[in-house]
Amino acid sequence: MDLTFDTISAEEYDEHRRRFDPLTDALRALIDVGIHTDVDDSTVLLALEHLEEAHALLEQKVRTTRSTLRHADTGRAVVWGNPAIGLRNAIAPPMEVHREPDGSCWSEFTLGPMYEGPPGRVHGGICALLLDHLLGEVASEGLNLPKFTGTISLRYVRGTPLGPLRAEGFVERSEGAKTFARGYLKDADGATVEAEGVFIMPAWARDAGRSA
Amino acid sequence: MDLTFDTISAEEYDEHRRRFDPLTDALRALIDVGIHTDVDDSTVLLALEHLEEAHALLEQKVRTTRSTLRHADTGRAVVWGNPAIGLRNAIAPPMEVHREPDGSCWSEFTLGPMYEGPPGRVHGGICALLLDHLLGEVASEGLNLPKFTGTISLRYVRGTPLGPLRAEGFVERSEGAKTFARGYLKDADGATVEAEGVFIMPAWARDAGRSA
C-alpha cells in the first residue's frame, strides 16, 4: 500500500480548486436533478447527448498518480477522491474537517435529498459514513498517521433531518496501537447520532516507526 | 412522516427504468471521470457548458410526490432516491437486495474508485452505509415495516478491496419492538466487515398496529 506524501504548493492547490470545483458542483446538482426529473423520453435523450459529450471531453486526460498530497503551507492532507471529504468526489458533501489545537475535529455541512433515507431524514448509513470518517481523522491526527477502523458503534438517538448539520469528534484515550475516539452528529437541537470507534495502527506502520 | 405506499404497475416500472437507467449510469460515469480528469481550463469550461445544458433540460419537469412505491406484481418496495439502493440515485452502487424465503437478504455489487478510502480499498464508512442499509431491509422485512436503526456496530476484520463484493444479512432474534440483525460484507476470500444492529419499530407504528 502506497502511503507516500507528495507536496502541492498553495498556488497549485488554489489553481486546481478554481478549475475543478465548478465541475464537482455541477455534478452534485446533476445527481440531485437526476433523482427527481420527470421529463419525457426525447428530453432524456437530449440530456444524455450532453452528458456523453462532457464525459468524452473530461476523459481526454486523466491523472494516474494516486499518492496522497500534503499542502505545502498548512502541511494538511489534500484529498480529492474520498467519498466523505473528497473535494473532487461529487458523492461527498464534502465534509471540510476543522482541527482544533487540542486535536478535536468538527465539520459543518448541509445534506440534501441525495442523502435521504426515510422521508425528510438523512439515511442512517450516511450518518455512519460521515462519523466513521470524522473519527478516523481524529484518531489519525488529520490523516497523518496510518490508522484503520477496528470497530465503530453508532447509536441513533433520533432521526437526523436533511439540512444543516454539525459533526464533532475527539480522542478519549489511547492504549498502545489502539486509539479510542468518540463523536456526535448534531442538528440545531443537539445530538441525533452518537459514535464511538477503536482505530488501530497496523503492524507494518508500528515496525516502520521503530526503525525510523 | 408520510409512509404511504402507492402502487406502480409492472409496465410503468419497466418503462421508467428504460427511460432513466441510462441517465443514472451516465452520471455514475461522470462522477468517476470527475475525480480523475486532468484536462485544461478551456476543456473543463466546455464540459461545464454541456453539463449545464443537461441540467436545464432535466429540470424542465420534476416529480414532487414523495410517497413510497410498491411494485404491483412483486409487492416489493420500489425506491428511486435512496443513497444505498436508489435506482435513480447516482451515488448508490446501487445495491439490489435479494430476499430469501427465510427472510435473509443478500446483494452482490461492484464498488469502484468513487467509494475509495485507503488506496485500493473501500472507505470503511461506505461499508457501514451498505451494511446499515442491508440490515435495515432484513429487520423491516423488505422495507414493509417502519423500523429504524437503534444501534449498529461494525467490526472491520481486514481492508475491503475495491471490486466485486457481496453483502449478507439475517435476523438473529426479535424482542417486542426490537429486532436484532447480523450481517457481513465479503470478498472472494470471506468476510471483511461484520455488523450487528438493533432495529426499533417506533411507538406511533406500534400504536397504529394495535388500532388496525
XYZ file of C-alpha atoms in Angstrom:
424
model
C 0.000 0.000 0.000
C 1.374 3.389 -1.061
C 1.118 5.990 1.692
C 3.708 8.334 0.177
C 3.008 12.040 0.589
C 3.691 14.449 -2.245
C 3.562 18.186 -1.657
C 1.225 20.541 -3.513
C 2.071 24.257 -3.439
C -0.524 26.759 -2.227
C -0.667 28.263 -5.717
C -1.134 24.895 -7.412
C -3.824 23.955 -4.878
C -5.772 27.188 -5.439
C -5.475 26.826 -9.204
C -6.646 23.198 -9.026
C -9.702 24.118 -6.959
C -10.543 27.092 -9.179
C -10.531 24.793 -12.191
C -12.332 21.747 -10.796
C -14.692 22.942 -8.004
C -17.296 24.199 -10.525
C -17.195 20.790 -12.244
C -17.807 18.877 -8.996
C -20.584 21.309 -8.023
C -22.235 20.842 -11.427
C -22.140 17.063 -10.953
C -23.718 17.362 -7.469
C -26.554 19.419 -8.967
C -26.997 16.797 -11.711
C -27.166 13.931 -9.198
C -29.972 15.809 -7.444
C -31.991 16.613 -10.566
C -31.277 13.073 -11.839
C -33.246 11.670 -8.890
C -36.225 13.993 -9.335
C -36.538 14.694 -13.067
C -39.719 13.534 -14.769
C -39.065 14.737 -18.332
C -40.100 12.679 -21.352
C -38.039 10.218 -23.396
C -36.814 12.656 -26.004
C -35.663 15.183 -23.388
C -33.751 12.466 -21.509
C -32.058 11.513 -24.771
C -31.048 15.121 -25.451
C -29.643 15.445 -21.924
C -27.760 12.153 -22.379
C -26.082 13.512 -25.507
C -24.752 16.446 -23.489
C -23.588 14.177 -20.659
C -21.757 11.946 -23.121
C -20.114 14.976 -24.745
C -18.950 16.171 -21.324
C -17.625 12.700 -20.473
C -15.671 12.489 -23.736
C -14.087 15.894 -23.060
C -13.140 15.071 -19.464
C -11.590 11.697 -20.204
C -9.158 13.178 -22.745
C -6.608 13.387 -19.938
C -6.748 11.668 -16.547
C -4.451 11.602 -13.524
C -2.751 8.305 -12.893
C -0.753 9.183 -9.766
C -2.502 8.043 -6.603
C -0.176 9.362 -3.915
C -1.598 11.356 -1.019
C -0.934 15.095 -1.230
C 0.059 17.448 1.543
C -0.477 21.203 1.319
C 2.926 22.959 1.309
C 1.829 25.808 3.615
C -0.565 24.100 6.030
C 1.012 20.619 5.992
C -2.503 19.186 5.904
C -3.565 16.242 3.746
C -5.281 17.255 0.484
C -7.803 14.656 -0.574
C -9.546 14.725 -3.956
C -11.341 11.379 -4.243
C -12.591 10.305 -0.804
C -16.409 9.758 -0.581
C -16.699 11.742 2.685
C -14.243 14.637 2.267
C -13.020 14.407 -1.355
C -13.107 17.875 -2.900
C -13.483 16.339 -6.367
C -15.787 13.448 -5.481
C -19.372 14.512 -6.269
C -20.807 11.917 -3.865
C -19.040 13.633 -0.911
C -20.958 16.527 0.741
C -17.900 17.229 1.068
C -17.088 17.449 4.790
C -14.453 20.100 5.421
C -12.807 18.995 8.660
C -11.505 21.648 11.056
C -8.907 20.650 13.619
C -8.594 22.390 16.992
C -5.269 22.733 18.851
C -6.434 20.039 21.346
C -6.818 17.555 18.451
C -10.611 17.551 18.408
C -12.267 17.952 14.995
C -15.527 19.394 13.734
C -17.262 19.962 10.436
C -20.408 21.768 9.346
C -22.203 20.819 6.140
C -25.648 20.632 4.577
C -27.151 17.343 3.415
C -29.765 17.398 0.623
C -32.113 14.835 -0.984
C -29.319 12.660 -2.399
C -28.604 11.531 1.194
C -32.242 10.858 2.128
C -33.328 7.564 3.720
C -36.703 7.869 5.494
C -38.751 10.822 4.147
C -37.083 14.120 5.094
C -34.337 12.369 7.060
C -30.703 11.504 6.426
C -30.082 7.786 5.692
C -28.647 6.224 8.859
C -25.804 4.750 6.803
C -24.793 8.224 5.585
C -24.587 9.333 9.240
C -22.330 6.299 9.786
C -20.146 7.178 6.775
C -19.565 10.749 7.949
C -18.963 9.874 11.625
C -16.652 6.976 10.693
C -14.634 9.378 8.590
C -14.509 12.132 11.210
C -13.432 9.739 13.981
C -10.790 8.329 11.623
C -9.416 11.858 11.103
C -9.389 12.446 14.848
C -7.592 9.152 15.553
C -5.047 9.568 12.749
C -4.265 13.195 13.680
C -5.654 14.560 10.405
C -4.777 11.547 8.196
C -1.105 11.928 9.165
C -0.825 8.529 10.896
C -1.861 5.292 9.172
C -4.758 4.154 11.375
C -7.619 1.960 10.303
C -11.060 1.474 11.810
C -11.122 -1.582 14.092
C -14.691 -1.231 15.328
C -17.266 1.530 15.286
C -20.593 1.626 17.117
C -23.350 4.091 16.376
C -26.376 4.931 18.498
C -29.235 6.652 16.695
C -30.824 8.984 19.239
C -33.495 10.288 16.835
C -33.960 10.916 13.118
C -31.431 13.286 11.551
C -33.225 15.918 9.443
C -31.934 16.851 5.994
C -30.395 20.343 6.082
C -27.533 21.991 8.005
C -25.679 19.638 10.384
C -22.534 19.558 12.500
C -20.222 16.625 13.277
C -17.779 16.633 16.195
C -15.152 14.145 17.326
C -12.338 13.758 19.843
C -9.905 11.149 21.172
C -10.980 9.692 24.506
C -7.800 7.718 25.171
C -5.007 5.657 23.572
C -3.663 2.234 24.566
C -0.623 1.061 22.620
C -1.609 0.785 18.944
C -5.290 1.470 19.739
C -6.956 4.870 19.780
C -10.477 5.284 21.220
C -12.452 8.119 19.630
C -15.964 9.475 20.216
C -18.176 11.779 18.196
C -21.613 13.187 17.538
C -23.781 14.245 14.632
C -25.935 17.215 15.646
C -28.712 19.390 14.322
C -29.780 22.712 15.872
C -31.487 20.812 18.740
C -28.481 18.662 19.717
C -27.127 15.174 19.044
C -29.003 12.875 16.661
C -26.314 10.156 16.424
C -23.508 9.177 18.824
C -20.484 7.196 17.651
C -17.519 5.522 19.292
C -14.702 3.885 17.432
C -11.493 1.988 18.028
C -8.758 2.775 15.500
C -5.667 0.647 15.083
C -2.219 1.354 13.696
C -1.249 -1.686 11.584
C 1.824 -3.745 12.460
C 3.797 -2.616 9.388
C 3.423 1.035 10.443
C 4.440 0.266 14.041
C 7.516 -1.590 12.711
C 8.327 1.363 10.394
C 8.065 3.718 13.377
C 10.544 1.643 15.412
C 13.109 1.504 12.598
C 12.831 5.223 11.685
C -43.963 11.365 8.329
C -45.569 10.010 5.160
C -45.148 6.261 4.827
C -47.992 5.820 2.340
C -47.443 3.202 -0.328
C -48.575 3.834 -3.898
C -48.595 1.049 -6.460
C -46.588 1.131 -9.665
C -47.605 -1.295 -12.435
C -45.020 -3.667 -13.902
C -45.345 -1.883 -17.246
C -44.883 1.570 -15.726
C -41.888 0.331 -13.717
C -40.191 -1.174 -16.787
C -40.862 1.973 -18.811
C -39.496 4.172 -16.012
C -36.291 2.130 -15.764
C -35.854 2.023 -19.538
C -36.061 5.823 -19.613
C -33.955 6.724 -16.583
C -31.388 3.924 -16.042
C -29.135 5.239 -18.851
C -29.241 8.710 -17.255
C -28.185 7.416 -13.818
C -25.452 5.273 -15.398
C -24.145 8.301 -17.325
C -23.994 10.284 -14.075
C -22.086 7.473 -12.319
C -19.527 7.500 -15.146
C -19.239 11.289 -14.854
C -18.668 11.146 -11.081
C -15.792 8.744 -11.759
C -14.159 10.781 -14.520
C -14.811 13.954 -12.489
C -12.476 12.624 -9.785
C -9.683 11.680 -12.178
C -9.800 14.147 -15.071
C -6.776 16.376 -15.572
C -7.856 18.345 -18.635
C -7.045 22.046 -19.014
C -9.186 25.070 -18.162
C -10.808 25.503 -21.545
C -11.801 21.829 -21.761
C -13.357 21.970 -18.279
C -15.344 25.020 -19.377
C -16.590 23.228 -22.495
C -17.627 20.212 -20.406
C -19.388 22.528 -17.941
C -21.468 24.024 -20.748
C -22.713 20.551 -21.645
C -23.454 19.715 -18.007
C -25.418 22.934 -17.601
C -27.393 22.220 -20.801
C -28.223 18.753 -19.488
C -29.282 20.201 -16.125
C -31.557 22.767 -17.770
C -33.221 20.026 -19.825
C -33.746 17.701 -16.871
C -35.190 20.310 -14.533
C -37.941 21.236 -17.009
C -40.200 18.791 -15.168
C -39.591 17.249 -11.731
C -41.549 14.819 -9.560
C -42.997 16.323 -6.416
C -44.719 13.229 -4.954
C -42.571 11.565 -2.327
C -44.661 8.518 -1.418
C -43.036 5.099 -1.312
C -43.924 2.889 -4.271
C -44.745 -0.791 -4.266
C -44.430 -2.950 -7.389
C -47.894 -4.205 -8.407
C -46.715 -7.738 -9.289
C -43.985 -8.423 -6.714
C -45.367 -6.288 -3.862
C -41.826 -5.146 -3.196
C -40.839 -1.570 -2.355
C -39.540 0.417 -5.354
C -37.015 3.007 -4.261
C -35.653 5.673 -6.613
C -33.723 8.080 -4.378
C -32.054 6.131 -1.547
C -28.218 6.507 -1.375
C -27.689 2.727 -0.921
C -30.330 1.129 -3.170
C -31.917 4.020 -5.110
C -32.161 3.059 -8.772
C -32.091 6.735 -9.749
C -29.542 7.981 -7.214
C -26.118 8.098 -8.892
C -24.318 7.942 -5.535
C -25.842 4.470 -4.865
C -23.900 1.469 -6.296
C -26.954 0.610 -6.287
C -27.374 -2.447 -4.092
C -30.064 -4.722 -5.474
C -31.293 -6.635 -2.438
C -32.485 -10.223 -2.872
C -34.740 -11.733 -0.235
C -34.782 -15.460 0.524
C -37.897 -17.297 1.761
C -36.338 -17.493 5.265
C -36.136 -13.653 5.374
C -32.372 -13.433 4.943
C -31.113 -10.939 2.350
C -28.087 -10.693 0.109
C -26.741 -8.404 -2.557
C -23.818 -8.540 -4.965
C -22.326 -5.358 -6.413
C -19.064 -3.861 -7.602
C -17.519 -0.821 -5.923
C -15.233 1.449 -7.971
C -12.949 4.425 -7.223
C -15.757 6.745 -6.119
C -16.015 4.637 -2.930
C -12.284 4.509 -2.207
C -10.859 5.391 1.236
C -7.326 3.984 1.721
C -5.590 3.291 -1.628
C -7.328 0.394 -3.430
C -9.755 -0.176 -0.564
C -13.374 0.691 0.111
C -13.884 3.538 2.603
C -14.899 1.994 5.948
C -17.863 4.366 6.108
C -19.163 3.099 2.755
C -19.040 -0.453 4.185
C -21.074 0.916 7.126
C -23.601 2.595 4.801
C -24.239 -0.585 2.815
C -24.407 -2.923 5.838
C -26.646 -0.495 7.756
C -28.991 -0.474 4.798
C -28.984 -4.238 4.289
C -29.647 -4.948 7.979
C -32.444 -2.362 7.902
C -34.044 -4.229 4.982
C -33.689 -7.519 6.843
C -35.253 -6.092 10.017
C -38.093 -4.298 8.223
C -38.955 -7.322 6.071
C -38.004 -5.564 2.843
C -38.938 -2.011 3.905
C -42.509 -3.180 4.580
C -42.421 -2.408 8.309
C -41.411 1.007 9.664
C -38.244 0.143 11.617
C -35.398 2.492 12.391
C -31.809 1.789 13.321
C -31.350 1.942 17.103
C -27.692 0.950 17.221
C -25.287 -0.625 14.783
C -21.787 -1.940 15.489
C -19.251 -2.756 12.812
C -16.071 -4.786 13.162
C -13.508 -4.335 10.404
C -11.770 -7.698 10.013
C -9.438 -6.525 7.229
C -9.396 -3.998 4.383
C -12.205 -4.392 1.823
C -10.774 -4.299 -1.719
C -12.479 -2.276 -4.460
C -14.172 -4.606 -6.941
C -16.888 -7.288 -6.722
C -18.376 -7.756 -3.235
C -21.261 -9.499 -1.535
C -23.324 -8.375 1.468
C -25.458 -10.765 3.535
C -27.821 -10.221 6.449
C -30.320 -12.080 8.606
C -32.455 -11.592 11.704
C -30.985 -13.215 14.793
C -33.969 -12.654 17.082
C -36.774 -10.251 17.980
C -37.842 -8.955 21.393
C -41.019 -6.871 21.418
C -40.405 -3.787 19.244
C -36.706 -4.651 18.839
C -35.216 -6.736 16.040
C -31.584 -7.935 16.238
C -29.939 -8.373 12.842
C -26.467 -9.509 11.794
C -24.591 -9.270 8.513
C -21.318 -9.461 6.636
C -19.532 -7.769 3.792
C -17.432 -10.306 1.880
C -14.928 -10.509 -0.924
C -13.871 -13.750 -2.646
C -11.783 -14.685 0.435
C -14.547 -14.253 3.022
C -15.795 -11.611 5.459
C -14.070 -8.221 5.564
C -16.625 -6.455 7.816
C -19.103 -7.852 10.371
C -22.126 -5.853 11.501
C -24.812 -6.234 14.115
C -27.718 -3.882 14.520
C -30.750 -3.324 16.704
C -33.758 -2.003 14.812
C -36.770 -0.495 16.534
C -40.381 -0.027 15.492
C -41.404 3.467 16.631
C -44.256 3.923 19.113
C -46.583 5.529 16.546
C -46.307 2.435 14.322
C -46.909 0.066 17.249
C -49.993 2.132 18.184
C -51.208 2.046 14.570
C -50.741 -1.741 14.550
C -52.864 -2.116 17.690
C -55.702 0.029 16.347
C -55.702 -1.583 12.880
